[in-house]
mmCIF file of C-alpha atoms in Angstrom:
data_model
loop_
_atom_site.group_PDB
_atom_site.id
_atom_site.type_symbol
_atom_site.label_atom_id
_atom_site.label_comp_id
_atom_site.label_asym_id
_atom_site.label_seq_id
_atom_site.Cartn_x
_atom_site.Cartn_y
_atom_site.Cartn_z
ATOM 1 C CA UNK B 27 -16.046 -71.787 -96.857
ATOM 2 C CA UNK B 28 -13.965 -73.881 -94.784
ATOM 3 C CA UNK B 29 -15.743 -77.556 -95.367
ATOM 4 C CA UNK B 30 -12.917 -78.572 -97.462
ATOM 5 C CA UNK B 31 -10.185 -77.437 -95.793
ATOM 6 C CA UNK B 32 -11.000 -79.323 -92.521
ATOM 7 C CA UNK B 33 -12.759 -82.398 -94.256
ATOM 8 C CA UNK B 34 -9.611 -83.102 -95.928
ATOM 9 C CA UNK B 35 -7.392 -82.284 -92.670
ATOM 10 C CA UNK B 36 -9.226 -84.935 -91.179
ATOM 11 C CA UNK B 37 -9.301 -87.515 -93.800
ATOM 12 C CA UNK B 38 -5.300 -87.263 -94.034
ATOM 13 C CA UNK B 39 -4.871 -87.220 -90.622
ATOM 14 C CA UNK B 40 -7.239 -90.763 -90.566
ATOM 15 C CA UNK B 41 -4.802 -92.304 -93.097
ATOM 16 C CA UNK B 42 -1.712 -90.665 -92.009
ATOM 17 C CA UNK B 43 -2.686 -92.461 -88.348
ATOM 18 C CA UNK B 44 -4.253 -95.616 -89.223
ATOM 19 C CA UNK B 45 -1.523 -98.012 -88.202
ATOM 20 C CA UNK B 46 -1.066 -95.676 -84.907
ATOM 21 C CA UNK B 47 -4.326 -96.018 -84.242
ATOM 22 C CA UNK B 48 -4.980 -99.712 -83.927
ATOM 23 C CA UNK B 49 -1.778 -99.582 -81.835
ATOM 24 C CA UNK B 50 -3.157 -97.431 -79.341
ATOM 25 C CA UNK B 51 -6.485 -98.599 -79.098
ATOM 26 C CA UNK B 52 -4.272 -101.906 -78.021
ATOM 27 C CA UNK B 53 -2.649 -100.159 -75.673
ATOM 28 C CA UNK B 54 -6.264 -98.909 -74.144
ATOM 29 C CA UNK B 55 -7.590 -102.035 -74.551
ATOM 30 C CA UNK B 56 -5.339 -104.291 -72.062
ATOM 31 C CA UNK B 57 -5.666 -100.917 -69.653
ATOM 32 C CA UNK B 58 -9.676 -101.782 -69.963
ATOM 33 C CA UNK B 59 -8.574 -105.535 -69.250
ATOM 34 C CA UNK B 60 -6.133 -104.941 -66.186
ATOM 35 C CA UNK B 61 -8.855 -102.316 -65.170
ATOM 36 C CA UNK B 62 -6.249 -100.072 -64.685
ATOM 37 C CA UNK B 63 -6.588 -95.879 -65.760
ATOM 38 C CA UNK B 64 -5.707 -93.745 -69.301
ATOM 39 C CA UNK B 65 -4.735 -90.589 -68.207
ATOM 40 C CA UNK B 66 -4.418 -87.161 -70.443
ATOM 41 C CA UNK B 67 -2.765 -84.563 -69.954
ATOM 42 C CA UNK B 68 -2.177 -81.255 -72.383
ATOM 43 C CA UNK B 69 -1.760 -77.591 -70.966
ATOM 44 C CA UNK B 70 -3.253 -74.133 -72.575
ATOM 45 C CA UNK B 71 -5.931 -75.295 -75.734
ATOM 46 C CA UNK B 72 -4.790 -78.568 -75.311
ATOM 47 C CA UNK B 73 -6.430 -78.701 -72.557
ATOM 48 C CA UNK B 74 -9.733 -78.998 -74.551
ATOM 49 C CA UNK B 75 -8.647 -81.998 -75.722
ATOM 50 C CA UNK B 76 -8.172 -83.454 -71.995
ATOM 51 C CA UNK B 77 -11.771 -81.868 -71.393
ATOM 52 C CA UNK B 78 -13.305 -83.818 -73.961
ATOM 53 C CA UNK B 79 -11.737 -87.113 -72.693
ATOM 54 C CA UNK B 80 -13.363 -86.841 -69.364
ATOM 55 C CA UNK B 81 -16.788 -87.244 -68.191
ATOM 56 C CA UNK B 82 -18.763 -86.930 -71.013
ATOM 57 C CA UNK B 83 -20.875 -89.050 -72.580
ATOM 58 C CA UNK B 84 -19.633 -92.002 -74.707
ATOM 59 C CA UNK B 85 -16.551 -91.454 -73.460
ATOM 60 C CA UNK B 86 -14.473 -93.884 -71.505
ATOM 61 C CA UNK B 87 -15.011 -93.759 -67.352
ATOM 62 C CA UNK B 88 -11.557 -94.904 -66.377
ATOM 63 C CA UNK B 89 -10.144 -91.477 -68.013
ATOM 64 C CA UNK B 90 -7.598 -89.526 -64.846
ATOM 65 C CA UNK B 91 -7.515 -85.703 -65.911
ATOM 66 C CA UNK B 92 -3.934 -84.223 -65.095
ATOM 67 C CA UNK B 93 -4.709 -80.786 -64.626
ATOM 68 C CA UNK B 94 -3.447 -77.490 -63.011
ATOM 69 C CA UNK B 95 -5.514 -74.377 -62.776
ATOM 70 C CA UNK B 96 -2.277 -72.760 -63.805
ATOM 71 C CA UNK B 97 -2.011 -73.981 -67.063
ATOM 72 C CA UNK B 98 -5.746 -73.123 -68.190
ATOM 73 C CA UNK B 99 -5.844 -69.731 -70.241
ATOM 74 C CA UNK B 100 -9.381 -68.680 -68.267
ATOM 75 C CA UNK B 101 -7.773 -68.308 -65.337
ATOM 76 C CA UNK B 102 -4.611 -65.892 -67.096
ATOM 77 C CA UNK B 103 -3.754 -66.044 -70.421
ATOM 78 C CA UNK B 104 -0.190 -65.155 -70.032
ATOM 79 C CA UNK B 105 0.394 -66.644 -66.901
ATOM 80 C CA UNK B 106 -0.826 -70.092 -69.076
ATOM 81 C CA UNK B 107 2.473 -69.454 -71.321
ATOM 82 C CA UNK B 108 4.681 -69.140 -68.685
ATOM 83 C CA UNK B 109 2.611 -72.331 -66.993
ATOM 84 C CA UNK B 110 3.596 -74.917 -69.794
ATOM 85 C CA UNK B 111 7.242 -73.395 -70.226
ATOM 86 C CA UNK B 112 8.201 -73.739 -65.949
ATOM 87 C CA UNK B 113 10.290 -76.671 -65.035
ATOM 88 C CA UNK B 114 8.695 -78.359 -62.372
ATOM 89 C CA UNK B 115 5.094 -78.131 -62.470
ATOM 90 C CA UNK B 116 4.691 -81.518 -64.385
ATOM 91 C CA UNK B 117 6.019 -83.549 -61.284
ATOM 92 C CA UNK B 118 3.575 -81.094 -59.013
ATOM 93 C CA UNK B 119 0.723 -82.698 -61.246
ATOM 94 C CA UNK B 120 1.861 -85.744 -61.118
ATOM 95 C CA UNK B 121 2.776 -85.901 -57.250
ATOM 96 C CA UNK B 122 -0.857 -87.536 -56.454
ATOM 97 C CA UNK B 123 -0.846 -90.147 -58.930
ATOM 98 C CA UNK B 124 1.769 -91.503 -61.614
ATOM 99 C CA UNK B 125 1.302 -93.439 -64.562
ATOM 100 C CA UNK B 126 2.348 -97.234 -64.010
ATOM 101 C CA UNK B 127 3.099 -100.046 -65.964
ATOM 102 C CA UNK B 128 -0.680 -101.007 -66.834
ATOM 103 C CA UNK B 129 -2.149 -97.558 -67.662
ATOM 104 C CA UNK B 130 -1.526 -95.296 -70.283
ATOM 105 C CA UNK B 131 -1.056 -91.906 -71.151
ATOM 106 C CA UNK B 132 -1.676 -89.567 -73.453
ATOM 107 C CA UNK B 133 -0.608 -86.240 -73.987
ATOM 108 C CA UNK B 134 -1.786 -83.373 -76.248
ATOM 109 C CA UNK B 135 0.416 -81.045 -76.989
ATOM 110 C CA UNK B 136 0.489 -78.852 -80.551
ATOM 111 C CA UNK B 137 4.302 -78.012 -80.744
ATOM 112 C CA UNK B 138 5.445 -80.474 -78.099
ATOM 113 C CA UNK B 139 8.295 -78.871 -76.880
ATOM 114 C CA UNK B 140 7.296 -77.266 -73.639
ATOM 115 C CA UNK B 141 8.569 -78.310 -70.331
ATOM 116 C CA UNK B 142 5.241 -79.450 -69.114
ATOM 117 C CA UNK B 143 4.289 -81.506 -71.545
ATOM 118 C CA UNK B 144 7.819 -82.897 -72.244
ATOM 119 C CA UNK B 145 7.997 -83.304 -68.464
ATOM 120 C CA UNK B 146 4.699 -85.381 -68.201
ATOM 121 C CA UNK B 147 5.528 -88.174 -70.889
ATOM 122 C CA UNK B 148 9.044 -88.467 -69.678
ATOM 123 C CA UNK B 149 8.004 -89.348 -66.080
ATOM 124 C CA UNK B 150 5.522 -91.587 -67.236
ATOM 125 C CA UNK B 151 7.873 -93.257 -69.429
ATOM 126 C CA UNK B 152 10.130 -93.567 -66.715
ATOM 127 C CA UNK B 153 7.678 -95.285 -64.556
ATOM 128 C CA UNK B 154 6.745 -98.101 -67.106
ATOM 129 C CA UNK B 155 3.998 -96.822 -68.492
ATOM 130 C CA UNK B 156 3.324 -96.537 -72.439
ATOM 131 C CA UNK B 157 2.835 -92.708 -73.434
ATOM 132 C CA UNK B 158 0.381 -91.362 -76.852
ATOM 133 C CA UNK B 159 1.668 -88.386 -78.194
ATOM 134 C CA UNK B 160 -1.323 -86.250 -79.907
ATOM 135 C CA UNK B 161 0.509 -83.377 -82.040
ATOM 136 C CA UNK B 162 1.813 -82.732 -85.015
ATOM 137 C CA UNK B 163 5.706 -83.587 -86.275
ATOM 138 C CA UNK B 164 6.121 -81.262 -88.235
ATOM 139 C CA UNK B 165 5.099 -77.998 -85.619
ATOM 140 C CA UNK B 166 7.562 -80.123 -83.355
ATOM 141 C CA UNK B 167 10.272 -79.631 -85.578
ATOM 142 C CA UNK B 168 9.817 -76.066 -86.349
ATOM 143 C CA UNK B 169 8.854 -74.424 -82.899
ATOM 144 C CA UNK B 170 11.926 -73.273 -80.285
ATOM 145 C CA UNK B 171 13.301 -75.542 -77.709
ATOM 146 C CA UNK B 172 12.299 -74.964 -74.207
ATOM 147 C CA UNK B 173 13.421 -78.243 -72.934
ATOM 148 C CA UNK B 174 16.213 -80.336 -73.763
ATOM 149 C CA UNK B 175 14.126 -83.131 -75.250
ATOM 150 C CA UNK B 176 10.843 -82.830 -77.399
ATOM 151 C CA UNK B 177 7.599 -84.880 -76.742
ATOM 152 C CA UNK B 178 8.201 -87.141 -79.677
ATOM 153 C CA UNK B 179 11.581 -88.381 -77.908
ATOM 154 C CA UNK B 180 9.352 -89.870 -75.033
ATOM 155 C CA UNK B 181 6.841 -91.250 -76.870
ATOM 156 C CA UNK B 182 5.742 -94.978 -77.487
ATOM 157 C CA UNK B 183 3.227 -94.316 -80.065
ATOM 158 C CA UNK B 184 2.612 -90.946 -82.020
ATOM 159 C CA UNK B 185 -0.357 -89.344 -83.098
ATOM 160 C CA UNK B 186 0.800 -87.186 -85.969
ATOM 161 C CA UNK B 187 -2.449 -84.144 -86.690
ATOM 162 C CA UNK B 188 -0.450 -82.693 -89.238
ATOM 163 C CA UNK B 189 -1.205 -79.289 -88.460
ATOM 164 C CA UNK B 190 1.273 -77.272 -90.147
ATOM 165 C CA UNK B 191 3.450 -74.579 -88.036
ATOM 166 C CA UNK B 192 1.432 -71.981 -85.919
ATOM 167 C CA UNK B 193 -1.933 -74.517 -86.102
ATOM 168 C CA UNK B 194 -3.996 -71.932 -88.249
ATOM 169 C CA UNK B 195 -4.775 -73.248 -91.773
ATOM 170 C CA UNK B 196 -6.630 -70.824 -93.609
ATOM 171 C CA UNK B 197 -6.358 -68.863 -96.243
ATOM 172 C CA UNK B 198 -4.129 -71.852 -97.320
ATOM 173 C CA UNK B 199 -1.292 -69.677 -99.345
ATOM 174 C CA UNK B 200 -0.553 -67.042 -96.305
ATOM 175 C CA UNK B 201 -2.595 -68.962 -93.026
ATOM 176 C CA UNK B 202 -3.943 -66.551 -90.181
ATOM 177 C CA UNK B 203 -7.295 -68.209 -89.126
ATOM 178 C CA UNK B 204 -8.629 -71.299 -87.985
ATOM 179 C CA UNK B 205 -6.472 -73.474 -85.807
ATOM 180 C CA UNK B 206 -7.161 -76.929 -86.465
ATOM 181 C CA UNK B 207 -5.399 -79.174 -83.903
ATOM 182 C CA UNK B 208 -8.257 -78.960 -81.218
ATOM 183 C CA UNK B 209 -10.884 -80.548 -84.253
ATOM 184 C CA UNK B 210 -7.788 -82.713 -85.044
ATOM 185 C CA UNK B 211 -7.221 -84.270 -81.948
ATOM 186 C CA UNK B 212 -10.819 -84.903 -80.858
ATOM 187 C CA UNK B 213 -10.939 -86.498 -83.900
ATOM 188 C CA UNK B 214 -7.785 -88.984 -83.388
ATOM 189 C CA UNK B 215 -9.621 -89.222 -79.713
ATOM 190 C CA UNK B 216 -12.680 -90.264 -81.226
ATOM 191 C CA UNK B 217 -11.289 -92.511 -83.560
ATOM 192 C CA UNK B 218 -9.610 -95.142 -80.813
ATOM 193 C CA UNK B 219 -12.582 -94.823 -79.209
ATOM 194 C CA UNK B 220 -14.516 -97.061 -82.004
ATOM 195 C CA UNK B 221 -11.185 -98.624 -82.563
ATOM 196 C CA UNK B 222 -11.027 -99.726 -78.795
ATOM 197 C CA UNK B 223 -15.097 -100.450 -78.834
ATOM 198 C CA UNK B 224 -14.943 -102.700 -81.907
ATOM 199 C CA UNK B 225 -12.041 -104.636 -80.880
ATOM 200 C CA UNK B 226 -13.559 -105.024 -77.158
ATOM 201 C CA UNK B 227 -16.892 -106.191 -78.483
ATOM 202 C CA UNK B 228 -15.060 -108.868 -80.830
ATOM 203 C CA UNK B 229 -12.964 -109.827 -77.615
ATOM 204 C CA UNK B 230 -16.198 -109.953 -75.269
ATOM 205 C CA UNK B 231 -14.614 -107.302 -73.178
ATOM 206 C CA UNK B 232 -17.292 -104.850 -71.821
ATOM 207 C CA UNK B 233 -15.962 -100.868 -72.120
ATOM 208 C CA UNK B 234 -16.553 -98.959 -69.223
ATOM 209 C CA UNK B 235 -18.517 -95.999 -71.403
ATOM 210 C CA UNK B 236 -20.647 -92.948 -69.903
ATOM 211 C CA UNK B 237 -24.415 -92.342 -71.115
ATOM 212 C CA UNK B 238 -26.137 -89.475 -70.953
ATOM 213 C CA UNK B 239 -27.535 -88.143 -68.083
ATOM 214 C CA UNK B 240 -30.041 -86.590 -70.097
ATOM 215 C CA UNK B 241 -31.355 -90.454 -71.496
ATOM 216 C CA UNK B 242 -33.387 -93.206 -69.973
ATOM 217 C CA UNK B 243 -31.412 -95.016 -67.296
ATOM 218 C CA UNK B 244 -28.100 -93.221 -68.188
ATOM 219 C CA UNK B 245 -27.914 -91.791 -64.169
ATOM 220 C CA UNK B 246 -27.964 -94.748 -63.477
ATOM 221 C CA UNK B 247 -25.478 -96.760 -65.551
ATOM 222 C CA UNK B 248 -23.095 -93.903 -64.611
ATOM 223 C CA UNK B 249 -23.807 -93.856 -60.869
ATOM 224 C CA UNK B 250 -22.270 -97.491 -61.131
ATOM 225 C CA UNK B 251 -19.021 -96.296 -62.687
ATOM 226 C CA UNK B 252 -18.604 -93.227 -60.647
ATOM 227 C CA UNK B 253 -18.990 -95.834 -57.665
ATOM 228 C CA UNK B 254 -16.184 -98.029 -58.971
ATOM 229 C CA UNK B 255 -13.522 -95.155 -60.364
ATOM 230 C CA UNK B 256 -14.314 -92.163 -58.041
ATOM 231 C CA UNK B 257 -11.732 -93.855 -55.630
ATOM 232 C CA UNK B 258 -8.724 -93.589 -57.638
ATOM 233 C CA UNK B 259 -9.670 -90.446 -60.258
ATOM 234 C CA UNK B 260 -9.928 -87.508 -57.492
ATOM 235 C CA UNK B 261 -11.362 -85.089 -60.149
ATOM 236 C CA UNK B 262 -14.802 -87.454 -60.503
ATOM 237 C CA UNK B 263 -15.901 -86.563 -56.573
#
């Protein structure tokens, strides 16, 4: 019922992103090179976006979750609202570790004007380093400000999903159902991945990627990586 609805979500969002794209898999690319981190942050659903950057396999090892049990909606669904709209808990997240000058971060957030969210990319910015905005312009400009900026204003590099006002998409002429920016921005996600692992390859850069645990020698590949990043990303002990 829905194939064509979300194919064609995603194909626009692929255009709509393609010059974006290359530009951040740059950006991830000389963080690869300087071995430095990419962190990602988001807060409420966005946080399955963060989720799906970390630890899983064929996805990058030198990812640094920024989470707060707060924020997540399993552990209080209302007390996630008033998570992502409190002043202050971005710098609490950040206290352990900030963004510098040769990592990157991104951060996934659907209407992008929370103070969380808002908070995160400006103190990143602020510290040097280059922030990815996931979301979607044009929820931006029609939600309520909770903050005196929006995430676009501290962004380097935008990831626009598209995802009209409220996220859900269908029916199409009067939409209730089926929120699309969580496909949308595993998809963008997914898409610097190859971007980053093509350009590597042509650059003889190696990608610090996780296998399977489940596949011939993947424990051990990762066993090597946890060794190396385990150090600096606390949530990999």
């Amino acid at each position: 019922m829905i194939n064509d609805l979300v194919a064609g979500a995603l194909e626009r969002a692929g255009r709509r992103n393609s010059a974006q794209i290359r530009q951040v898999a740059g950006l991830v690319l000389a963080a690869v090179r300087s071995d430095a981190l990419v962190f990602t942050g988001g807060a409420g659903h966005s946080l399955a976006s963060v989720a799906e950057t970390f630890y899983r396999a064929g996805g990058l090892a030198c990812v640094y979750p920024l989470y707060h049990p707060d924020l997540l909606p399993l552990h209080g669904a209302a007390a996630s609202t008033a998570a992502e709209r409190r002043s202050g808990l971005a710098g609490e997240v950040l206290a352990a570790r900030t963004p510098g000058r040769d990592d990157v971060l991104f951060v996934f957030s659907n209407s992008g004007v929370n103070p969380y969210p808002v908070e995160l990319a400006a103190a990143a910015r602020a510290a040097g380093a280059p922030v990815v905005a996931v979301t979607s312009r044009a929820s931006v400009e029609a939600a309520p400000r909770r903050s005196p900026s929006t995430l676009l204003e501290h962004a380097d590099v935008v990831l626009d999903t598209g995802v009209r006002p409220g996220d859900a998409a269908f029916p199409e002429d009067d939409p209730r159902t089926v929120a699309l920016s969580s496909l949308l921005n595993v998809y963008l996600w997914n898409e610097v991945l190859a971007h980053v692992f093509r350009a590597a390859r042509e650059a003889g850069v190696e990608v610090p990627l996780w296998r399977s645990s489940n596949v011939e020698g993947g424990d051990a590949a990762n066993a090597a990586l946890l060794d190396h990043y385990r150090p600096r990303v606390p949530a990999l002990r």
